[in-house]
């Protein structure tokens, strides 16, 4: 392909953008060069300095990752302290399930599941009366409020914070297990907004709705008595066998619980739970530093797993309620989704960005790990590693590498800031969002946050990869050319020559990845075999906690939080995935 093409495309994009943007965006360069004309590229702007990363208090990456992870179980199991509250709709015709000991329709608020595998679990062990399994269907769109994180996990430590501040304006750790009070107060609060329910994730395995009123918006489809799960099937008229006649009751009830773990794996990753349609134009994020500045110092120095909402100032709680009022007051369940009202599809836009880099950064990190003598892929051929890494960087940047961005000639000396590559950085960082600027006037507060978080995240990714790429070019690692290091006239260098640069690349890529903290990168390694599934440890099943039976679950050890020195403490503080068995003998510890 002729080398001129990229420049032409940029030029025509810029022209297009100029015509529609002229009201909002000033033309920046008085002497435009053909390939970088227009508002897309501000040549020489100091803010595109490749040496300057994000502010330490920036939360772009946190807004980005939590929003990109909405409704997906895997990330919300690891980062269980939710930071987003989002209004949503459950469309008409959605089935919801409720297990109980009687066949009556509940006359007050109750918990229902989106998957029968879960609600079934709630009628285990009710003895003679068996299990009444009620199925309902929504008869109109239901208006719900979604709490992200493991918002249904009865755990101390922050997973219930956002609900506490909705219901009580205060964190109430002593009510962690007081689910009755929680549902009553949340439903009472939601009345003024005609909320039909509250939507939560009970970490690993299921979504749950706290339905406020079973006489409105839902209709009973069936009320069926199911065989108690722990009871074997006998032929009618058979006398149930007794242990003396050879019948051995199941030794563990693990297989009962396994079905819930399994159902959860269906929604681990994007798009996750599809049965609720969130309206991101009304999203409230506690990582919004303009709205909730009091949380900034509370997070300082803490690991992301420890971030929580408890401790927020009274003024910020007021802001929260004011914003809740704004987003819920005029939100009608007849708006089946925000898209029909013409808003940007933020969820997809975020996902596209994550797709664009998740795999590519991971393979780059893998390639660079070849410089580490302890790595599985250690290679002494650093020349090869440099060339592999540069190839990956070029792949990521091929759509942003402007023809006009060239390193200065050798006699001008080394450009430490690599400022010749700034236009590539800027183009990479803005091309996916600048086209949205004309719509800014109609954005909600939430959308301004979404746009700036997306830009902040994209910008840092671009900064790091453009910097490494530019260094590679300066160093002479261009896969299209023979290796020809700058300043080494004879081109005769040893493998060792590349090592310092590669080590610093490795650090930078790892630094970027730990800033982004995408849970999609947390996988079981080596991958689990056919008899196992990859499990993200969480309440109530940590490594050492006995797998509880359901009627003891809420009181089981680990339901609040493992204590200091508890063998489960480490997994509780930093849950990392591991394989567990999915066939007999079941085991939630290590296989
Ligand atoms: C870029 O940032 C670095 C580090 O803060 C600074 O030393 C350098 O002068 C800046 N370069 C430009 C062109 O502003
Ligand atoms: C919480 O705060 C909001 C706003 O300040 C107020 O309207 C509401 O009544 C408070 N709720 C409770 C339970 O105190
Ligand atoms: C990494 O190691 C695996 C085997 O451990 C090998 O198949 C692969 O080619 C290596 N890749 C690189 C880039 O060295
Ligand atoms: C290192 O890799 C390069 C590029 O593939 C290759 O040409 C060279 O022979 C390798 N060097 C050694 C010592 O294997
Ligand atoms: C490359 O450098 C080595 C060691 O410095 C030297 O022995 C060799 O002759 C050089 N090769 C060329 C082609 O200059």
PDB file of N, CA, C and O in Angstrom, residues 284-319:
ATOM      1  N   UNK A 284     -24.228   6.678  38.411  1.00  0.00           N
ATOM      2  CA  UNK A 284     -23.537   7.439  39.463  1.00  0.00           C
ATOM      3  C   UNK A 284     -22.336   6.613  39.897  1.00  0.00           C
ATOM      4  O   UNK A 284     -22.487   5.455  40.268  1.00  0.00           O
ATOM      5  N   UNK A 285     -21.136   7.227  39.812  1.00  0.00           N
ATOM      6  CA  UNK A 285     -19.931   6.504  40.202  1.00  0.00           C
ATOM      7  C   UNK A 285     -19.294   7.192  41.395  1.00  0.00           C
ATOM      8  O   UNK A 285     -19.081   8.408  41.387  1.00  0.00           O
ATOM      9  N   UNK A 286     -18.961   6.416  42.402  1.00  0.00           N
ATOM     10  CA  UNK A 286     -18.261   6.983  43.554  1.00  0.00           C
ATOM     11  C   UNK A 286     -16.791   7.242  43.236  1.00  0.00           C
ATOM     12  O   UNK A 286     -16.073   7.779  44.058  1.00  0.00           O
ATOM     13  N   UNK A 287     -16.358   6.863  42.060  1.00  0.00           N
ATOM     14  CA  UNK A 287     -15.018   7.256  41.610  1.00  0.00           C
ATOM     15  C   UNK A 287     -15.060   8.615  40.898  1.00  0.00           C
ATOM     16  O   UNK A 287     -14.065   9.052  40.355  1.00  0.00           O
ATOM     17  N   UNK A 288     -16.228   9.245  40.871  1.00  0.00           N
ATOM     18  CA  UNK A 288     -16.344  10.572  40.283  1.00  0.00           C
ATOM     19  C   UNK A 288     -15.782  11.572  41.300  1.00  0.00           C
ATOM     20  O   UNK A 288     -16.418  11.874  42.314  1.00  0.00           O
ATOM     21  N   UNK A 289     -14.587  12.066  41.036  1.00  0.00           N
ATOM     22  CA  UNK A 289     -13.906  12.892  42.040  1.00  0.00           C
ATOM     23  C   UNK A 289     -14.502  14.294  42.142  1.00  0.00           C
ATOM     24  O   UNK A 289     -14.298  14.974  43.139  1.00  0.00           O
ATOM     25  N   UNK A 290     -15.238  14.730  41.117  1.00  0.00           N
ATOM     26  CA  UNK A 290     -15.897  16.035  41.233  1.00  0.00           C
ATOM     27  C   UNK A 290     -17.101  15.933  42.148  1.00  0.00           C
ATOM     28  O   UNK A 290     -17.369  16.818  42.954  1.00  0.00           O
ATOM     29  N   UNK A 291     -17.823  14.844  42.019  1.00  0.00           N
ATOM     30  CA  UNK A 291     -19.030  14.704  42.814  1.00  0.00           C
ATOM     31  C   UNK A 291     -18.718  14.255  44.245  1.00  0.00           C
ATOM     32  O   UNK A 291     -19.406  14.642  45.183  1.00  0.00           O
ATOM     33  N   UNK A 292     -17.698  13.410  44.386  1.00  0.00           N
ATOM     34  CA  UNK A 292     -17.419  12.846  45.714  1.00  0.00           C
ATOM     35  C   UNK A 292     -15.956  13.073  46.121  1.00  0.00           C
ATOM     36  O   UNK A 292     -15.198  12.109  46.306  1.00  0.00           O
ATOM     37  N   UNK A 293     -15.551  14.328  46.285  1.00  0.00           N
ATOM     38  CA  UNK A 293     -14.140  14.595  46.589  1.00  0.00           C
ATOM     39  C   UNK A 293     -13.695  14.033  47.934  1.00  0.00           C
ATOM     40  O   UNK A 293     -12.512  13.763  48.124  1.00  0.00           O
ATOM     41  N   UNK A 294     -14.625  13.825  48.859  1.00  0.00           N
ATOM     42  CA  UNK A 294     -14.182  13.381  50.190  1.00  0.00           C
ATOM     43  C   UNK A 294     -13.605  11.970  50.163  1.00  0.00           C
ATOM     44  O   UNK A 294     -12.927  11.564  51.103  1.00  0.00           O
ATOM     45  N   UNK A 295     -13.860  11.227  49.096  1.00  0.00           N
ATOM     46  CA  UNK A 295     -13.312   9.857  49.052  1.00  0.00           C
ATOM     47  C   UNK A 295     -11.855   9.835  48.585  1.00  0.00           C
ATOM     48  O   UNK A 295     -11.158   8.840  48.774  1.00  0.00           O
ATOM     49  N   UNK A 296     -11.393  10.923  47.987  1.00  0.00           N
ATOM     50  CA  UNK A 296     -10.021  10.929  47.443  1.00  0.00           C
ATOM     51  C   UNK A 296      -8.983  10.632  48.532  1.00  0.00           C
ATOM     52  O   UNK A 296      -8.212   9.694  48.399  1.00  0.00           O
ATOM     53  N   UNK A 297      -8.985  11.409  49.638  1.00  0.00           N
ATOM     54  CA  UNK A 297      -7.973  11.087  50.665  1.00  0.00           C
ATOM     55  C   UNK A 297      -8.180   9.713  51.289  1.00  0.00           C
ATOM     56  O   UNK A 297      -7.208   9.077  51.707  1.00  0.00           O
ATOM     57  N   UNK A 298      -9.411   9.227  51.331  1.00  0.00           N
ATOM     58  CA  UNK A 298      -9.648   7.914  51.949  1.00  0.00           C
ATOM     59  C   UNK A 298      -9.022   6.788  51.133  1.00  0.00           C
ATOM     60  O   UNK A 298      -8.679   5.738  51.655  1.00  0.00           O
ATOM     61  N   UNK A 299      -8.899   7.010  49.823  1.00  0.00           N
ATOM     62  CA  UNK A 299      -8.337   5.961  48.962  1.00  0.00           C
ATOM     63  C   UNK A 299      -6.821   6.032  48.898  1.00  0.00           C
ATOM     64  O   UNK A 299      -6.177   5.085  48.456  1.00  0.00           O
ATOM     65  N   UNK A 300      -6.283   7.145  49.325  1.00  0.00           N
ATOM     66  CA  UNK A 300      -4.868   7.397  49.116  1.00  0.00           C
ATOM     67  C   UNK A 300      -4.002   6.289  49.718  1.00  0.00           C
ATOM     68  O   UNK A 300      -4.150   5.931  50.889  1.00  0.00           O
ATOM     69  N   UNK A 301      -3.144   5.744  48.920  1.00  0.00           N
ATOM     70  CA  UNK A 301      -2.221   4.716  49.385  1.00  0.00           C
ATOM     71  C   UNK A 301      -2.834   3.332  49.509  1.00  0.00           C
ATOM     72  O   UNK A 301      -2.135   2.372  49.825  1.00  0.00           O
ATOM     73  N   UNK A 302      -4.140   3.218  49.277  1.00  0.00           N
ATOM     74  CA  UNK A 302      -4.777   1.910  49.432  1.00  0.00           C
ATOM     75  C   UNK A 302      -4.801   1.155  48.110  1.00  0.00           C
ATOM     76  O   UNK A 302      -4.904   1.734  47.037  1.00  0.00           O
ATOM     77  N   UNK A 303      -4.744  -0.139  48.235  1.00  0.00           N
ATOM     78  CA  UNK A 303      -4.951  -1.026  47.130  1.00  0.00           C
ATOM     79  C   UNK A 303      -6.408  -0.921  46.676  1.00  0.00           C
ATOM     80  O   UNK A 303      -7.289  -0.676  47.493  1.00  0.00           O
ATOM     81  N   UNK A 304      -6.637  -1.111  45.385  1.00  0.00           N
ATOM     82  CA  UNK A 304      -8.006  -0.970  44.890  1.00  0.00           C
ATOM     83  C   UNK A 304      -8.996  -1.901  45.606  1.00  0.00           C
ATOM     84  O   UNK A 304     -10.168  -1.561  45.791  1.00  0.00           O
ATOM     85  N   UNK A 305      -8.526  -3.078  46.015  1.00  0.00           N
ATOM     86  CA  UNK A 305      -9.422  -4.013  46.696  1.00  0.00           C
ATOM     87  C   UNK A 305      -9.958  -3.437  48.007  1.00  0.00           C
ATOM     88  O   UNK A 305     -10.989  -3.878  48.508  1.00  0.00           O
ATOM     89  N   UNK A 306      -9.232  -2.456  48.528  1.00  0.00           N
ATOM     90  CA  UNK A 306      -9.664  -1.890  49.814  1.00  0.00           C
ATOM     91  C   UNK A 306     -10.488  -0.614  49.661  1.00  0.00           C
ATOM     92  O   UNK A 306     -10.940  -0.060  50.660  1.00  0.00           O
ATOM     93  N   UNK A 307     -10.640  -0.136  48.435  1.00  0.00           N
ATOM     94  CA  UNK A 307     -11.455   1.071  48.259  1.00  0.00           C
ATOM     95  C   UNK A 307     -12.884   0.803  48.707  1.00  0.00           C
ATOM     96  O   UNK A 307     -13.448  -0.234  48.386  1.00  0.00           O
ATOM     97  N   UNK A 308     -13.434   1.768  49.422  1.00  0.00           N
ATOM     98  CA  UNK A 308     -14.837   1.633  49.773  1.00  0.00           C
ATOM     99  C   UNK A 308     -15.487   2.994  49.900  1.00  0.00           C
ATOM    100  O   UNK A 308     -14.830   4.021  49.819  1.00  0.00           O
ATOM    101  N   UNK A 309     -16.792   2.965  50.073  1.00  0.00           N
ATOM    102  CA  UNK A 309     -17.543   4.211  50.097  1.00  0.00           C
ATOM    103  C   UNK A 309     -17.748   4.690  51.539  1.00  0.00           C
ATOM    104  O   UNK A 309     -17.893   5.878  51.802  1.00  0.00           O
ATOM    105  N   UNK A 310     -17.710   3.763  52.480  1.00  0.00           N
ATOM    106  CA  UNK A 310     -17.886   4.131  53.881  1.00  0.00           C
ATOM    107  C   UNK A 310     -16.870   5.205  54.261  1.00  0.00           C
ATOM    108  O   UNK A 310     -15.716   5.139  53.848  1.00  0.00           O
ATOM    109  N   UNK A 311     -17.315   6.181  55.020  1.00  0.00           N
ATOM    110  CA  UNK A 311     -16.423   7.241  55.439  1.00  0.00           C
ATOM    111  C   UNK A 311     -16.605   8.516  54.624  1.00  0.00           C
ATOM    112  O   UNK A 311     -16.018   9.550  54.917  1.00  0.00           O
ATOM    113  N   UNK A 312     -17.415   8.456  53.593  1.00  0.00           N
ATOM    114  CA  UNK A 312     -17.701   9.603  52.734  1.00  0.00           C
ATOM    115  C   UNK A 312     -18.320  10.736  53.578  1.00  0.00           C
ATOM    116  O   UNK A 312     -18.997  10.472  54.579  1.00  0.00           O
ATOM    117  N   UNK A 313     -18.052  11.974  53.188  1.00  0.00           N
ATOM    118  CA  UNK A 313     -18.525  13.103  54.005  1.00  0.00           C
ATOM    119  C   UNK A 313     -20.043  13.301  53.869  1.00  0.00           C
ATOM    120  O   UNK A 313     -20.648  12.874  52.884  1.00  0.00           O
ATOM    121  N   UNK A 314     -20.613  13.983  54.847  1.00  0.00           N
ATOM    122  CA  UNK A 314     -22.056  14.251  54.817  1.00  0.00           C
ATOM    123  C   UNK A 314     -22.435  15.071  53.592  1.00  0.00           C
ATOM    124  O   UNK A 314     -23.475  14.847  52.976  1.00  0.00           O
ATOM    125  N   UNK A 315     -21.560  15.996  53.250  1.00  0.00           N
ATOM    126  CA  UNK A 315     -21.839  16.841  52.088  1.00  0.00           C
ATOM    127  C   UNK A 315     -21.921  15.982  50.823  1.00  0.00           C
ATOM    128  O   UNK A 315     -22.799  16.163  49.980  1.00  0.00           O
ATOM    129  N   UNK A 316     -21.016  15.001  50.710  1.00  0.00           N
ATOM    130  CA  UNK A 316     -21.025  14.138  49.533  1.00  0.00           C
ATOM    131  C   UNK A 316     -22.223  13.182  49.540  1.00  0.00           C
ATOM    132  O   UNK A 316     -22.740  12.824  48.485  1.00  0.00           O
ATOM    133  N   UNK A 317     -22.649  12.781  50.732  1.00  0.00           N
ATOM    134  CA  UNK A 317     -23.846  11.935  50.807  1.00  0.00           C
ATOM    135  C   UNK A 317     -25.044  12.726  50.294  1.00  0.00           C
ATOM    136  O   UNK A 317     -25.900  12.208  49.565  1.00  0.00           O
ATOM    137  N   UNK A 318     -25.062  14.003  50.647  1.00  0.00           N
ATOM    138  CA  UNK A 318     -26.149  14.866  50.152  1.00  0.00           C
ATOM    139  C   UNK A 318     -26.120  14.970  48.635  1.00  0.00           C
ATOM    140  O   UNK A 318     -27.161  14.879  47.979  1.00  0.00           O
ATOM    141  N   UNK A 319     -24.900  15.146  48.104  1.00  0.00           N
ATOM    142  CA  UNK A 319     -24.737  15.190  46.642  1.00  0.00           C
ATOM    143  C   UNK A 319     -25.283  13.918  46.009  1.00  0.00           C
ATOM    144  O   UNK A 319     -25.910  13.943  44.962  1.00  0.00           O
TER     145      UNK A 319
END
